[in-house]
Amino acid sequence: GAGVSQTPSNKVTEKGKYVELRCDPISGHTALYWYRQSLGQGPEFLIYFQGTGAADDSGLPNDRFFAVRPEGSVSTLKIQRTERGDSAVYLCASSPSGPPGPQFFGPGTRLTVL
Amino acid sequence: QKEVEQNSGPLSVPEGAIASLNCTYSDRVSQSFFWYRQYSGKSPELIMSIYSNGDKEDGRFTAQLNKASQYVSLLIRDSQPSDSATYLCAVMESGNNRLAFGKGNQVVVIP
């Protein structure tokens, strides 16, 4: 079956701009996660959704980051006033039911802030 | 203290040999443990999950978990060039919703 999909695959933006990154989870998966990965590091947790609600947003670095999942399927990660330090690969993962089960990652969006 | 440690540097193994990777974690009540494979420029791919002490085998991969010593390992038997990748250890703590990842170990299988 289809895996997790993410769009765009690459995004280049200028410092101070607003960006939206989209994630479409595996069909039927109720849990959705956002991580970001910098070069040479493991993924770093950002936020976890169970259904439509953000069950844990403790990983969001500051209030410029926000994510929604209005219908319990597709999720959008929104970053306001982007900074060069936001450059990373943003990964989305989904899970059939949530913790402690396995998570399956999408291909990621590479964000570059100039 | 970092939650998940993968300390070994790049690991080079000849084709057909066993590659052994280790991971330690800090939280004693962690309950789920995963190994992901990540090819260069790609996203992590789940290859093993383990939840209880002991060994779990899946094809050429064996995961070993020792909760008392707080380590989890991955063995790759009959290593193939296609196994050349970075292997990420991930741990989910009890009562937590996130996976904590190590930095990863690069494996290079030499034909």
mmCIF file of C-alpha atoms in Angstrom:
data_model
loop_
_atom_site.group_PDB
_atom_site.id
_atom_site.type_symbol
_atom_site.label_atom_id
_atom_site.label_comp_id
_atom_site.label_asym_id
_atom_site.label_seq_id
_atom_site.Cartn_x
_atom_site.Cartn_y
_atom_site.Cartn_z
ATOM 1 C CA GLY A 1 0.000 0.000 0.000
ATOM 2 C CA ALA A 2 0.935 3.654 -0.200
ATOM 3 C CA GLY A 3 3.316 4.958 2.392
ATOM 4 C CA VAL A 4 3.521 8.355 4.032
ATOM 5 C CA SER A 5 3.814 11.144 1.496
ATOM 6 C CA GLN A 6 5.195 14.639 2.013
ATOM 7 C CA THR A 7 5.137 17.723 -0.160
ATOM 8 C CA PRO A 8 7.101 19.560 -1.307
ATOM 9 C CA SER A 9 10.215 17.407 -1.374
ATOM 10 C CA ASN A 10 12.365 20.536 -1.369
ATOM 11 C CA LYS A 11 11.593 24.076 -0.290
ATOM 12 C CA VAL A 12 13.922 27.041 -0.574
ATOM 13 C CA THR A 13 12.779 30.252 1.059
ATOM 14 C CA GLU A 14 14.184 33.521 2.259
ATOM 15 C CA LYS A 15 14.695 34.508 5.858
ATOM 16 C CA GLY A 16 11.512 35.953 7.330
ATOM 17 C CA LYS A 17 9.112 34.188 4.964
ATOM 18 C CA TYR A 18 6.279 31.837 5.887
ATOM 19 C CA VAL A 19 6.279 28.173 4.807
ATOM 20 C CA GLU A 20 3.854 25.275 4.937
ATOM 21 C CA LEU A 21 4.888 21.639 4.770
ATOM 22 C CA ARG A 22 2.318 18.939 4.114
ATOM 23 C CA CYS A 23 2.099 15.335 5.263
ATOM 24 C CA ASP A 24 -0.327 12.646 4.111
ATOM 25 C CA PRO A 25 -0.111 9.635 6.455
ATOM 26 C CA ILE A 26 -0.690 5.980 5.710
ATOM 27 C CA SER A 27 -4.423 5.388 5.313
ATOM 28 C CA GLY A 28 -6.048 4.387 8.592
ATOM 29 C CA HIS A 29 -3.154 5.507 10.791
ATOM 30 C CA THR A 30 -4.537 7.578 13.645
ATOM 31 C CA ALA A 31 -1.218 8.832 14.992
ATOM 32 C CA LEU A 32 0.928 11.346 13.145
ATOM 33 C CA TYR A 33 4.296 12.772 14.163
ATOM 34 C CA TRP A 34 6.580 15.537 12.936
ATOM 35 C CA TYR A 35 10.336 15.398 13.418
ATOM 36 C CA ARG A 36 13.203 17.377 11.982
ATOM 37 C CA GLN A 37 16.663 16.108 11.202
ATOM 38 C CA SER A 38 19.854 18.063 10.849
ATOM 39 C CA LEU A 39 22.934 16.696 9.112
ATOM 40 C CA GLY A 40 24.705 14.046 11.158
ATOM 41 C CA GLN A 41 21.982 13.889 13.789
ATOM 42 C CA GLY A 42 19.052 11.628 14.496
ATOM 43 C CA PRO A 43 15.525 12.972 14.012
ATOM 44 C CA GLU A 44 14.297 15.348 16.714
ATOM 45 C CA PHE A 45 10.667 15.195 17.846
ATOM 46 C CA LEU A 46 8.432 18.192 17.194
ATOM 47 C CA ILE A 47 4.765 17.269 17.668
ATOM 48 C CA TYR A 48 2.405 14.287 17.911
ATOM 49 C CA PHE A 49 -1.228 14.125 16.813
ATOM 50 C CA GLN A 50 -3.754 11.508 17.816
ATOM 51 C CA GLY A 51 -6.695 12.050 15.523
ATOM 52 C CA THR A 52 -7.329 15.760 15.063
ATOM 53 C CA GLY A 53 -5.770 16.949 18.293
ATOM 54 C CA ALA A 54 -2.165 17.729 19.127
ATOM 55 C CA ALA A 55 -1.544 15.293 21.968
ATOM 56 C CA ASP A 56 2.007 16.468 22.555
ATOM 57 C CA ASP A 57 3.529 19.641 21.101
ATOM 58 C CA SER A 58 6.379 19.881 23.594
ATOM 59 C CA GLY A 59 9.014 19.492 20.884
ATOM 60 C CA LEU A 60 8.095 22.628 18.956
ATOM 61 C CA PRO A 61 11.093 24.937 19.404
ATOM 62 C CA ASN A 62 9.161 28.207 19.690
ATOM 63 C CA ASP A 63 5.889 29.885 18.778
ATOM 64 C CA ARG A 64 6.917 30.373 15.148
ATOM 65 C CA PHE A 65 6.131 26.702 14.632
ATOM 66 C CA PHE A 66 2.574 25.450 14.461
ATOM 67 C CA ALA A 67 0.916 22.320 13.081
ATOM 68 C CA VAL A 68 -2.650 21.301 12.335
ATOM 69 C CA ARG A 69 -4.504 18.134 11.390
ATOM 70 C CA PRO A 70 -8.090 19.369 10.965
ATOM 71 C CA GLU A 71 -9.708 16.186 9.686
ATOM 72 C CA GLY A 72 -7.514 13.625 11.373
ATOM 73 C CA SER A 73 -5.625 12.708 8.229
ATOM 74 C CA VAL A 74 -3.447 15.231 6.373
ATOM 75 C CA SER A 75 -1.292 17.472 8.535
ATOM 76 C CA THR A 76 0.388 20.786 7.787
ATOM 77 C CA LEU A 77 3.431 22.106 9.610
ATOM 78 C CA LYS A 78 3.585 25.886 9.464
ATOM 79 C CA ILE A 79 6.660 27.959 10.145
ATOM 80 C CA GLN A 80 6.401 31.743 10.434
ATOM 81 C CA ARG A 81 9.251 34.252 10.045
ATOM 82 C CA THR A 82 11.692 31.558 9.013
ATOM 83 C CA GLU A 83 15.279 31.746 10.217
ATOM 84 C CA ARG A 84 18.421 30.195 8.757
ATOM 85 C CA GLY A 85 18.551 27.857 11.763
ATOM 86 C CA ASP A 86 15.250 26.328 10.644
ATOM 87 C CA SER A 87 17.028 24.711 7.690
ATOM 88 C CA ALA A 88 16.729 20.938 8.077
ATOM 89 C CA VAL A 89 14.866 17.930 6.726
ATOM 90 C CA TYR A 90 11.352 17.839 8.148
ATOM 91 C CA LEU A 91 10.092 14.292 8.531
ATOM 92 C CA CYS A 92 6.557 13.114 9.031
ATOM 93 C CA ALA A 93 5.749 9.678 10.450
ATOM 94 C CA SER A 94 2.516 7.825 11.081
ATOM 95 C CA SER A 95 1.567 4.919 13.291
ATOM 96 C CA PRO A 96 -1.534 2.694 13.330
ATOM 97 C CA SER A 97 -2.459 3.582 16.903
ATOM 98 C CA GLY A 98 0.249 5.708 18.491
ATOM 99 C CA PRO A 99 2.709 5.022 21.321
ATOM 100 C CA PRO A 100 4.346 2.622 21.962
ATOM 101 C CA GLY A 101 3.963 1.195 18.465
ATOM 102 C CA PRO A 102 6.320 1.641 15.506
ATOM 103 C CA GLN A 103 6.375 4.765 13.374
ATOM 104 C CA PHE A 104 6.736 4.816 9.602
ATOM 105 C CA PHE A 105 8.447 7.777 8.016
ATOM 106 C CA GLY A 106 7.713 9.701 4.858
ATOM 107 C CA PRO A 107 10.431 10.874 2.453
ATOM 108 C CA GLY A 108 10.810 14.243 4.164
ATOM 109 C CA THR A 109 10.862 17.862 3.051
ATOM 110 C CA ARG A 110 14.265 19.507 2.811
ATOM 111 C CA LEU A 111 13.830 23.124 3.924
ATOM 112 C CA THR A 112 16.545 25.627 3.120
ATOM 113 C CA VAL A 113 16.289 29.147 4.495
ATOM 114 C CA LEU A 114 18.595 31.595 2.731
ATOM 115 C CA GLN B 1 23.085 13.174 29.539
ATOM 116 C CA LYS B 2 21.923 12.284 26.069
ATOM 117 C CA GLU B 3 18.947 9.913 26.111
ATOM 118 C CA VAL B 4 20.163 7.507 23.433
ATOM 119 C CA GLU B 5 23.838 6.902 22.745
ATOM 120 C CA GLN B 6 25.400 5.307 19.732
ATOM 121 C CA ASN B 7 29.082 5.810 20.307
ATOM 122 C CA SER B 8 30.843 3.750 17.690
ATOM 123 C CA GLY B 9 32.348 5.443 14.674
ATOM 124 C CA PRO B 10 31.853 4.209 11.116
ATOM 125 C CA LEU B 11 31.901 0.420 10.909
ATOM 126 C CA SER B 12 33.518 -1.277 7.929
ATOM 127 C CA VAL B 13 32.788 -4.961 7.443
ATOM 128 C CA PRO B 14 33.667 -7.331 4.600
ATOM 129 C CA GLU B 15 30.823 -8.742 2.578
ATOM 130 C CA GLY B 16 29.421 -11.859 4.239
ATOM 131 C CA ALA B 17 30.591 -10.923 7.740
ATOM 132 C CA ILE B 18 28.497 -9.963 10.769
ATOM 133 C CA ALA B 19 27.976 -6.274 11.555
ATOM 134 C CA SER B 20 27.296 -5.534 15.223
ATOM 135 C CA LEU B 21 25.816 -2.246 16.417
ATOM 136 C CA ASN B 22 25.181 -1.164 19.993
ATOM 137 C CA CYS B 23 22.967 1.450 21.602
ATOM 138 C CA THR B 24 22.514 2.488 25.226
ATOM 139 C CA TYR B 25 19.684 4.518 26.694
ATOM 140 C CA SER B 26 19.213 6.436 29.906
ATOM 141 C CA ASP B 27 15.576 5.938 30.881
ATOM 142 C CA ARG B 28 15.022 2.725 32.842
ATOM 143 C CA VAL B 29 11.299 2.574 32.100
ATOM 144 C CA SER B 30 11.617 2.719 28.319
ATOM 145 C CA GLN B 31 9.351 0.168 26.735
ATOM 146 C CA SER B 32 9.751 0.229 22.958
ATOM 147 C CA PHE B 33 12.946 -0.021 20.969
ATOM 148 C CA PHE B 34 13.480 0.317 17.251
ATOM 149 C CA TRP B 35 16.216 0.148 14.666
ATOM 150 C CA TYR B 36 15.904 2.241 11.537
ATOM 151 C CA ARG B 37 18.075 2.108 8.432
ATOM 152 C CA GLN B 38 18.737 5.372 6.618
ATOM 153 C CA TYR B 39 20.385 5.522 3.225
ATOM 154 C CA SER B 40 22.161 8.735 2.314
ATOM 155 C CA GLY B 41 19.644 11.383 1.295
ATOM 156 C CA LYS B 42 16.680 9.200 2.243
ATOM 157 C CA SER B 43 14.368 8.979 5.227
ATOM 158 C CA PRO B 44 14.571 6.392 8.047
ATOM 159 C CA GLU B 45 13.154 2.962 7.263
ATOM 160 C CA LEU B 46 11.993 0.722 10.100
ATOM 161 C CA ILE B 47 13.829 -2.604 10.107
ATOM 162 C CA MET B 48 13.334 -3.970 13.631
ATOM 163 C CA SER B 49 11.181 -3.375 16.680
ATOM 164 C CA ILE B 50 11.663 -5.078 20.043
ATOM 165 C CA TYR B 51 9.681 -4.719 23.247
ATOM 166 C CA SER B 52 10.882 -7.427 25.657
ATOM 167 C CA ASN B 53 14.213 -8.749 26.852
ATOM 168 C CA GLY B 54 16.009 -11.250 24.677
ATOM 169 C CA ASP B 55 16.580 -11.727 20.982
ATOM 170 C CA LYS B 56 14.306 -11.086 18.045
ATOM 171 C CA GLU B 57 15.256 -12.341 14.618
ATOM 172 C CA ASP B 58 13.937 -11.203 11.247
ATOM 173 C CA GLY B 59 15.771 -12.548 8.241
ATOM 174 C CA ARG B 60 19.420 -11.498 8.461
ATOM 175 C CA PHE B 61 18.707 -9.046 11.292
ATOM 176 C CA THR B 62 18.707 -9.850 15.019
ATOM 177 C CA ALA B 63 17.843 -7.307 17.675
ATOM 178 C CA GLN B 64 18.916 -7.946 21.249
ATOM 179 C CA LEU B 65 17.450 -6.134 24.249
ATOM 180 C CA ASN B 66 18.770 -6.067 27.812
ATOM 181 C CA LYS B 67 16.663 -3.746 29.939
ATOM 182 C CA ALA B 68 18.700 -4.342 33.103
ATOM 183 C CA SER B 69 21.823 -3.064 31.375
ATOM 184 C CA GLN B 70 19.871 -0.546 29.296
ATOM 185 C CA TYR B 71 21.226 -1.519 25.949
ATOM 186 C CA VAL B 72 19.857 -2.703 22.657
ATOM 187 C CA SER B 73 21.937 -4.096 19.813
ATOM 188 C CA LEU B 74 21.520 -5.007 16.179
ATOM 189 C CA LEU B 75 23.320 -7.806 14.375
ATOM 190 C CA ILE B 76 23.387 -7.990 10.598
ATOM 191 C CA ARG B 77 24.416 -11.442 9.388
ATOM 192 C CA ASP B 78 25.854 -12.155 5.946
ATOM 193 C CA SER B 79 26.338 -8.439 5.348
ATOM 194 C CA GLN B 80 25.680 -7.255 1.796
ATOM 195 C CA PRO B 81 26.797 -4.067 0.024
ATOM 196 C CA SER B 82 23.139 -3.000 0.065
ATOM 197 C CA ASP B 83 23.357 -2.924 3.882
ATOM 198 C CA SER B 84 25.705 0.059 3.650
ATOM 199 C CA ALA B 85 23.752 2.805 5.398
ATOM 200 C CA THR B 86 23.378 4.657 8.680
ATOM 201 C CA TYR B 87 21.551 2.707 11.385
ATOM 202 C CA LEU B 88 19.544 4.703 13.896
ATOM 203 C CA CYS B 89 18.574 3.401 17.314
ATOM 204 C CA ALA B 90 15.300 4.812 18.639
ATOM 205 C CA VAL B 91 13.728 4.464 22.064
ATOM 206 C CA MET B 92 10.252 5.352 23.264
ATOM 207 C CA GLU B 93 10.031 6.026 26.983
ATOM 208 C CA SER B 94 7.068 4.884 29.014
ATOM 209 C CA GLY B 95 4.514 7.678 29.247
ATOM 210 C CA ASN B 96 6.204 9.602 26.471
ATOM 211 C CA ASN B 97 4.950 10.150 22.971
ATOM 212 C CA ARG B 98 8.190 10.642 21.168
ATOM 213 C CA LEU B 99 10.946 8.543 19.745
ATOM 214 C CA ALA B 100 14.363 9.562 21.043
ATOM 215 C CA PHE B 101 17.014 8.816 18.446
ATOM 216 C CA GLY B 102 20.728 8.248 18.653
ATOM 217 C CA LYS B 103 23.011 9.982 16.160
ATOM 218 C CA GLY B 104 23.313 6.784 14.141
ATOM 219 C CA ASN B 105 26.120 4.462 13.139
ATOM 220 C CA GLN B 106 27.383 4.332 9.583
ATOM 221 C CA VAL B 107 27.987 0.838 8.227
ATOM 222 C CA VAL B 108 30.072 0.252 5.119
ATOM 223 C CA VAL B 109 30.064 -3.237 3.634
ATOM 224 C CA ILE B 110 33.133 -3.850 1.508
ATOM 225 C CA PRO B 111 32.654 -6.232 -1.433
#
